[in-house]
Amino acid sequence: MLPNRTFKVVLFSSQVNVTASGYGKKDQYNSGYAVQPAYPSQSVDLLTAIRKNGFTTFVDLIVKAGLEETFSANRPFVVLAPTNEAFAAIDPAVLAALLKDIYLLRDILRYHLVLFRQPCSLVSSIFVELTINTALGEVVRFNVYRNKGPSFATEDIATANGVPLLRAIPTGKSIIYPIEKVLNPQDVSPNNTVINFLRSNKDFSIFLSVFEVLGLAENNFKARPKTTFVPTNAAFKALPPGVLDSIFADPDKLIVLLNTHIASGTFYTAGLTDGPLTVLAGIQVDINVTPYGITVGNAKIIEPDITVFEGVVHVISSVIQAEETCFNRMY
């Protein structure tokens, strides 16, 4: 198991396209896709292919950690290959500590190697979400967000723990997916729950108290993947005088408040599109995606894509306002 250590990385974004016959990258200079066959017949050394495609820091660290044999085994792999820029984005002090701890380094690197027992065209085989073991033994979460339903022939955005897969590089029986962030094995750990996330930051104490008053703070609350929009304490304090006290005094209103901030399914920002999103309160909130950010109802997402065991958390600037009629329902 991974030691109880964390490291900080920076998130970037991109898109990936998947078709029935292969994969291709759409870039800012070319609106077309260079689609490649899913599996070339020739035998290819995986580490050599990773290095030749420019992921030199990743390969250097694999060698430093003594994991050449692990990454060269003769079996199908999916490699989540952080770019050189992804490693450069890690805080220098954190990266230095990582390089000094060979066991932690091995854990991080093995988390980027996904195991398959047979050749698999990974993204096109996923319907919305898949969690699967890595070589570390911890799971990684893949999501596919399709613009026109589950057809494999439509343009898709695919992510691993919320980080977009930039393109696919078929390599023998394996596939390499470049990513622009180094993944943290603890993100999808059973201990990394929404409740523990709220407890870790005093700025979310009011939203945490909603769970506590309803008796949900000790509940695992892990039944289905979910998206949780978390207002800051400042967002709650910005409500008109007396509103928050009124809600906390009425358990039914408190339940509606909580369910207005939770949606079924894991919607990273890559999967949020303009239009209505149905939340657990039974109402729809409007999602507005602009070059300047994303809003959910009246609230702006100010800290996006925080992976937790149950799904994803987005920190928001305001409390999402429910319709008055919702507060008259019994749940």
Short mmCIF file of N, CA and C in Angstrom, two decimals, residues 53-148:
data_model
loop_
_atom_site.label_atom_id
_atom_site.label_comp_id
_atom_site.label_asym_id
_atom_site.label_seq_id
_atom_site.Cartn_x
_atom_site.Cartn_y
_atom_site.Cartn_z
N ASN A 53 8.44 8.88 -28.21
CA ASN A 53 7.32 9.81 -28.33
C ASN A 53 7.46 11.03 -27.44
N GLY A 54 8.64 11.18 -26.81
CA GLY A 54 8.95 12.41 -26.12
C GLY A 54 8.75 12.42 -24.62
N PHE A 55 8.38 11.27 -24.03
CA PHE A 55 8.13 11.24 -22.58
C PHE A 55 9.41 10.84 -21.84
N THR A 56 10.43 11.64 -22.04
CA THR A 56 11.76 11.26 -21.56
C THR A 56 11.87 11.30 -20.04
N THR A 57 11.24 12.27 -19.41
CA THR A 57 11.29 12.33 -17.94
C THR A 57 10.63 11.10 -17.34
N PHE A 58 9.51 10.71 -17.89
CA PHE A 58 8.79 9.51 -17.43
C PHE A 58 9.69 8.28 -17.52
N VAL A 59 10.36 8.10 -18.66
CA VAL A 59 11.23 6.94 -18.83
C VAL A 59 12.43 7.02 -17.90
N ASP A 60 13.02 8.20 -17.75
CA ASP A 60 14.17 8.35 -16.85
C ASP A 60 13.80 7.96 -15.42
N LEU A 61 12.61 8.33 -15.00
CA LEU A 61 12.16 7.98 -13.65
C LEU A 61 11.86 6.49 -13.53
N ILE A 62 11.34 5.90 -14.59
CA ILE A 62 11.11 4.45 -14.59
C ILE A 62 12.44 3.72 -14.39
N VAL A 63 13.46 4.17 -15.09
CA VAL A 63 14.80 3.56 -14.96
C VAL A 63 15.35 3.81 -13.56
N LYS A 64 15.22 5.02 -13.07
CA LYS A 64 15.73 5.37 -11.73
C LYS A 64 15.06 4.50 -10.67
N ALA A 65 13.78 4.19 -10.86
CA ALA A 65 13.04 3.39 -9.89
C ALA A 65 13.25 1.89 -10.07
N GLY A 66 13.98 1.50 -11.10
CA GLY A 66 14.22 0.08 -11.35
C GLY A 66 13.00 -0.67 -11.83
N LEU A 67 12.14 0.01 -12.61
CA LEU A 67 10.89 -0.60 -13.06
C LEU A 67 10.91 -0.96 -14.55
N GLU A 68 12.10 -1.06 -15.13
CA GLU A 68 12.16 -1.38 -16.56
C GLU A 68 11.46 -2.70 -16.87
N GLU A 69 11.66 -3.71 -16.04
CA GLU A 69 11.05 -5.01 -16.30
C GLU A 69 9.52 -4.93 -16.19
N THR A 70 9.03 -4.17 -15.22
CA THR A 70 7.59 -4.02 -15.05
C THR A 70 6.95 -3.41 -16.29
N PHE A 71 7.58 -2.39 -16.85
CA PHE A 71 7.02 -1.71 -18.00
C PHE A 71 7.34 -2.40 -19.32
N SER A 72 8.10 -3.48 -19.27
CA SER A 72 8.49 -4.18 -20.49
C SER A 72 7.91 -5.58 -20.58
N ALA A 73 7.04 -5.94 -19.65
CA ALA A 73 6.46 -7.28 -19.67
C ALA A 73 5.69 -7.50 -20.96
N ASN A 74 5.70 -8.75 -21.44
CA ASN A 74 5.05 -9.08 -22.71
C ASN A 74 3.57 -9.33 -22.50
N ARG A 75 2.83 -8.25 -22.30
CA ARG A 75 1.39 -8.35 -22.12
C ARG A 75 0.77 -7.01 -22.49
N PRO A 76 -0.53 -6.97 -22.75
CA PRO A 76 -1.15 -5.69 -23.11
C PRO A 76 -1.18 -4.72 -21.93
N PHE A 77 -0.79 -3.50 -22.18
CA PHE A 77 -0.83 -2.46 -21.17
C PHE A 77 -1.56 -1.24 -21.72
N VAL A 78 -2.09 -0.47 -20.82
CA VAL A 78 -2.45 0.92 -21.12
C VAL A 78 -1.55 1.77 -20.26
N VAL A 79 -0.73 2.61 -20.90
CA VAL A 79 0.22 3.46 -20.20
C VAL A 79 -0.32 4.89 -20.19
N LEU A 80 -0.50 5.43 -19.01
CA LEU A 80 -0.87 6.84 -18.85
C LEU A 80 0.42 7.62 -18.68
N ALA A 81 0.89 8.21 -19.75
CA ALA A 81 2.24 8.78 -19.80
C ALA A 81 2.22 10.28 -19.56
N PRO A 82 2.63 10.75 -18.38
CA PRO A 82 2.71 12.19 -18.14
C PRO A 82 3.76 12.82 -19.06
N THR A 83 3.45 13.97 -19.58
CA THR A 83 4.41 14.70 -20.41
C THR A 83 5.54 15.23 -19.54
N ASN A 84 6.62 15.63 -20.18
CA ASN A 84 7.73 16.26 -19.43
C ASN A 84 7.24 17.50 -18.69
N GLU A 85 6.31 18.23 -19.32
CA GLU A 85 5.78 19.44 -18.69
C GLU A 85 4.96 19.10 -17.44
N ALA A 86 4.33 17.94 -17.43
CA ALA A 86 3.55 17.53 -16.25
C ALA A 86 4.46 17.34 -15.04
N PHE A 87 5.60 16.72 -15.25
CA PHE A 87 6.55 16.55 -14.14
C PHE A 87 7.16 17.90 -13.74
N ALA A 88 7.40 18.76 -14.73
CA ALA A 88 7.97 20.08 -14.43
C ALA A 88 7.00 20.94 -13.63
N ALA A 89 5.71 20.65 -13.73
CA ALA A 89 4.69 21.45 -13.04
C ALA A 89 4.58 21.11 -11.56
N ILE A 90 5.16 19.99 -11.14
CA ILE A 90 5.11 19.63 -9.73
C ILE A 90 5.97 20.60 -8.93
N ASP A 91 5.48 20.98 -7.76
CA ASP A 91 6.24 21.86 -6.89
C ASP A 91 7.66 21.30 -6.71
N PRO A 92 8.69 22.12 -6.91
CA PRO A 92 10.08 21.61 -6.85
C PRO A 92 10.42 20.90 -5.54
N ALA A 93 9.92 21.40 -4.43
CA ALA A 93 10.21 20.75 -3.15
C ALA A 93 9.53 19.39 -3.06
N VAL A 94 8.32 19.31 -3.59
CA VAL A 94 7.60 18.03 -3.58
C VAL A 94 8.28 17.03 -4.51
N LEU A 95 8.70 17.52 -5.69
CA LEU A 95 9.38 16.64 -6.63
C LEU A 95 10.70 16.13 -6.05
N ALA A 96 11.43 17.00 -5.37
CA ALA A 96 12.69 16.59 -4.75
C ALA A 96 12.46 15.51 -3.71
N ALA A 97 11.41 15.68 -2.92
CA ALA A 97 11.08 14.67 -1.90
C ALA A 97 10.69 13.36 -2.56
N LEU A 98 9.96 13.45 -3.66
CA LEU A 98 9.55 12.25 -4.39
C LEU A 98 10.77 11.50 -4.93
N LEU A 99 11.74 12.23 -5.46
CA LEU A 99 12.92 11.61 -6.04
C LEU A 99 13.81 10.95 -4.98
N LYS A 100 13.71 11.43 -3.74
CA LYS A 100 14.51 10.86 -2.66
C LYS A 100 13.88 9.59 -2.07
N ASP A 101 12.59 9.41 -2.31
CA ASP A 101 11.86 8.27 -1.75
C ASP A 101 11.58 7.27 -2.86
N ILE A 102 12.45 6.28 -3.02
CA ILE A 102 12.34 5.35 -4.13
C ILE A 102 11.04 4.55 -4.08
N TYR A 103 10.55 4.26 -2.87
CA TYR A 103 9.32 3.48 -2.75
C TYR A 103 8.11 4.29 -3.19
N LEU A 104 8.06 5.54 -2.80
CA LEU A 104 6.97 6.40 -3.24
C LEU A 104 7.04 6.62 -4.74
N LEU A 105 8.25 6.83 -5.26
CA LEU A 105 8.43 7.01 -6.70
C LEU A 105 7.90 5.80 -7.46
N ARG A 106 8.22 4.60 -6.98
CA ARG A 106 7.72 3.40 -7.64
C ARG A 106 6.20 3.33 -7.61
N ASP A 107 5.62 3.72 -6.47
CA ASP A 107 4.16 3.71 -6.36
C ASP A 107 3.53 4.65 -7.39
N ILE A 108 4.10 5.84 -7.49
CA ILE A 108 3.55 6.83 -8.43
C ILE A 108 3.64 6.31 -9.87
N LEU A 109 4.77 5.77 -10.23
CA LEU A 109 4.98 5.31 -11.61
C LEU A 109 4.11 4.10 -11.93
N ARG A 110 4.01 3.15 -11.01
CA ARG A 110 3.19 1.96 -11.27
C ARG A 110 1.72 2.29 -11.34
N TYR A 111 1.32 3.40 -10.73
CA TYR A 111 -0.07 3.82 -10.81
C TYR A 111 -0.43 4.26 -12.23
N HIS A 112 0.55 4.58 -13.05
CA HIS A 112 0.32 5.02 -14.42
C HIS A 112 0.36 3.87 -15.42
N LEU A 113 0.40 2.64 -14.91
CA LEU A 113 0.42 1.45 -15.77
C LEU A 113 -0.83 0.62 -15.48
N VAL A 114 -1.71 0.54 -16.47
CA VAL A 114 -2.99 -0.16 -16.30
C VAL A 114 -2.90 -1.52 -16.97
N LEU A 115 -3.38 -2.54 -16.28
CA LEU A 115 -3.20 -3.92 -16.72
C LEU A 115 -4.44 -4.45 -17.44
N PHE A 116 -4.22 -5.13 -18.55
CA PHE A 116 -5.29 -5.85 -19.24
C PHE A 116 -4.82 -7.26 -19.54
N ARG A 117 -5.74 -8.21 -19.46
CA ARG A 117 -5.39 -9.61 -19.72
C ARG A 117 -5.44 -9.94 -21.20
N GLN A 118 -6.05 -9.06 -21.98
CA GLN A 118 -6.10 -9.27 -23.42
C GLN A 118 -6.12 -7.90 -24.09
N PRO A 119 -5.76 -7.85 -25.40
CA PRO A 119 -5.77 -6.56 -26.07
C PRO A 119 -7.12 -5.89 -25.94
N CYS A 120 -7.12 -4.60 -25.66
CA CYS A 120 -8.37 -3.88 -25.42
C CYS A 120 -8.27 -2.48 -25.98
N SER A 121 -9.21 -2.11 -26.84
CA SER A 121 -9.31 -0.72 -27.28
C SER A 121 -10.01 0.05 -26.17
N LEU A 122 -9.21 0.59 -25.29
CA LEU A 122 -9.72 1.02 -23.99
C LEU A 122 -10.88 1.99 -24.06
N VAL A 123 -10.70 3.13 -24.65
CA VAL A 123 -11.71 4.18 -24.53
C VAL A 123 -13.03 3.76 -25.15
N SER A 124 -13.00 3.17 -26.33
CA SER A 124 -14.25 2.83 -27.01
C SER A 124 -14.99 1.70 -26.32
N SER A 125 -14.34 1.02 -25.36
CA SER A 125 -15.01 -0.07 -24.66
C SER A 125 -15.70 0.40 -23.39
N ILE A 126 -15.53 1.67 -23.04
CA ILE A 126 -16.09 2.19 -21.79
C ILE A 126 -17.43 2.86 -22.06
N PHE A 127 -18.42 2.50 -21.27
CA PHE A 127 -19.68 3.20 -21.32
C PHE A 127 -19.75 4.12 -20.11
N VAL A 128 -19.42 5.38 -20.31
CA VAL A 128 -19.44 6.44 -19.31
C VAL A 128 -18.28 6.33 -18.32
N GLU A 129 -18.20 5.22 -17.53
CA GLU A 129 -17.21 5.18 -16.45
C GLU A 129 -16.71 3.77 -16.22
N LEU A 130 -15.43 3.67 -15.88
CA LEU A 130 -14.80 2.39 -15.56
C LEU A 130 -13.71 2.63 -14.54
N THR A 131 -13.70 1.86 -13.47
CA THR A 131 -12.57 1.86 -12.55
C THR A 131 -11.86 0.52 -12.69
N ILE A 132 -10.54 0.58 -12.78
CA ILE A 132 -9.78 -0.64 -13.04
C ILE A 132 -8.44 -0.56 -12.32
N ASN A 133 -7.92 -1.71 -11.93
CA ASN A 133 -6.66 -1.76 -11.19
C ASN A 133 -5.47 -1.35 -12.04
N THR A 134 -4.52 -0.72 -11.38
CA THR A 134 -3.24 -0.43 -12.00
C THR A 134 -2.21 -1.43 -11.48
N ALA A 135 -0.96 -1.29 -11.97
CA ALA A 135 0.10 -2.17 -11.50
C ALA A 135 0.40 -1.97 -10.01
N LEU A 136 -0.01 -0.82 -9.47
CA LEU A 136 0.16 -0.56 -8.05
C LEU A 136 -0.85 -1.32 -7.21
N GLY A 137 -1.98 -1.67 -7.82
CA GLY A 137 -3.05 -2.31 -7.07
C GLY A 137 -4.16 -1.35 -6.70
N GLU A 138 -3.91 -0.05 -6.88
CA GLU A 138 -4.94 0.97 -6.66
C GLU A 138 -5.67 1.21 -7.97
N VAL A 139 -6.94 1.62 -7.88
CA VAL A 139 -7.73 1.79 -9.10
C VAL A 139 -7.55 3.18 -9.67
N VAL A 140 -7.77 3.27 -10.98
CA VAL A 140 -7.84 4.55 -11.68
C VAL A 140 -9.23 4.62 -12.31
N ARG A 141 -9.79 5.83 -12.37
CA ARG A 141 -11.14 6.01 -12.91
C ARG A 141 -11.07 6.59 -14.31
N PHE A 142 -11.64 5.87 -15.27
CA PHE A 142 -11.75 6.38 -16.63
C PHE A 142 -13.20 6.83 -16.87
N ASN A 143 -13.34 7.98 -17.48
CA ASN A 143 -14.65 8.47 -17.89
C ASN A 143 -14.62 8.81 -19.36
N VAL A 144 -15.73 8.55 -20.04
CA VAL A 144 -15.88 8.94 -21.44
C VAL A 144 -17.13 9.80 -21.54
N TYR A 145 -16.98 11.00 -22.06
CA TYR A 145 -18.10 11.93 -22.22
C TYR A 145 -18.39 12.06 -23.71
N ARG A 146 -19.53 11.54 -24.12
CA ARG A 146 -19.89 11.49 -25.53
C ARG A 146 -20.92 12.58 -25.84
N ASN A 147 -20.67 13.29 -26.93
CA ASN A 147 -21.57 14.38 -27.29
C ASN A 147 -22.91 13.90 -27.84
N LYS A 148 -22.94 12.69 -28.41
CA LYS A 148 -24.16 12.21 -29.05
C LYS A 148 -24.48 10.79 -28.60
#
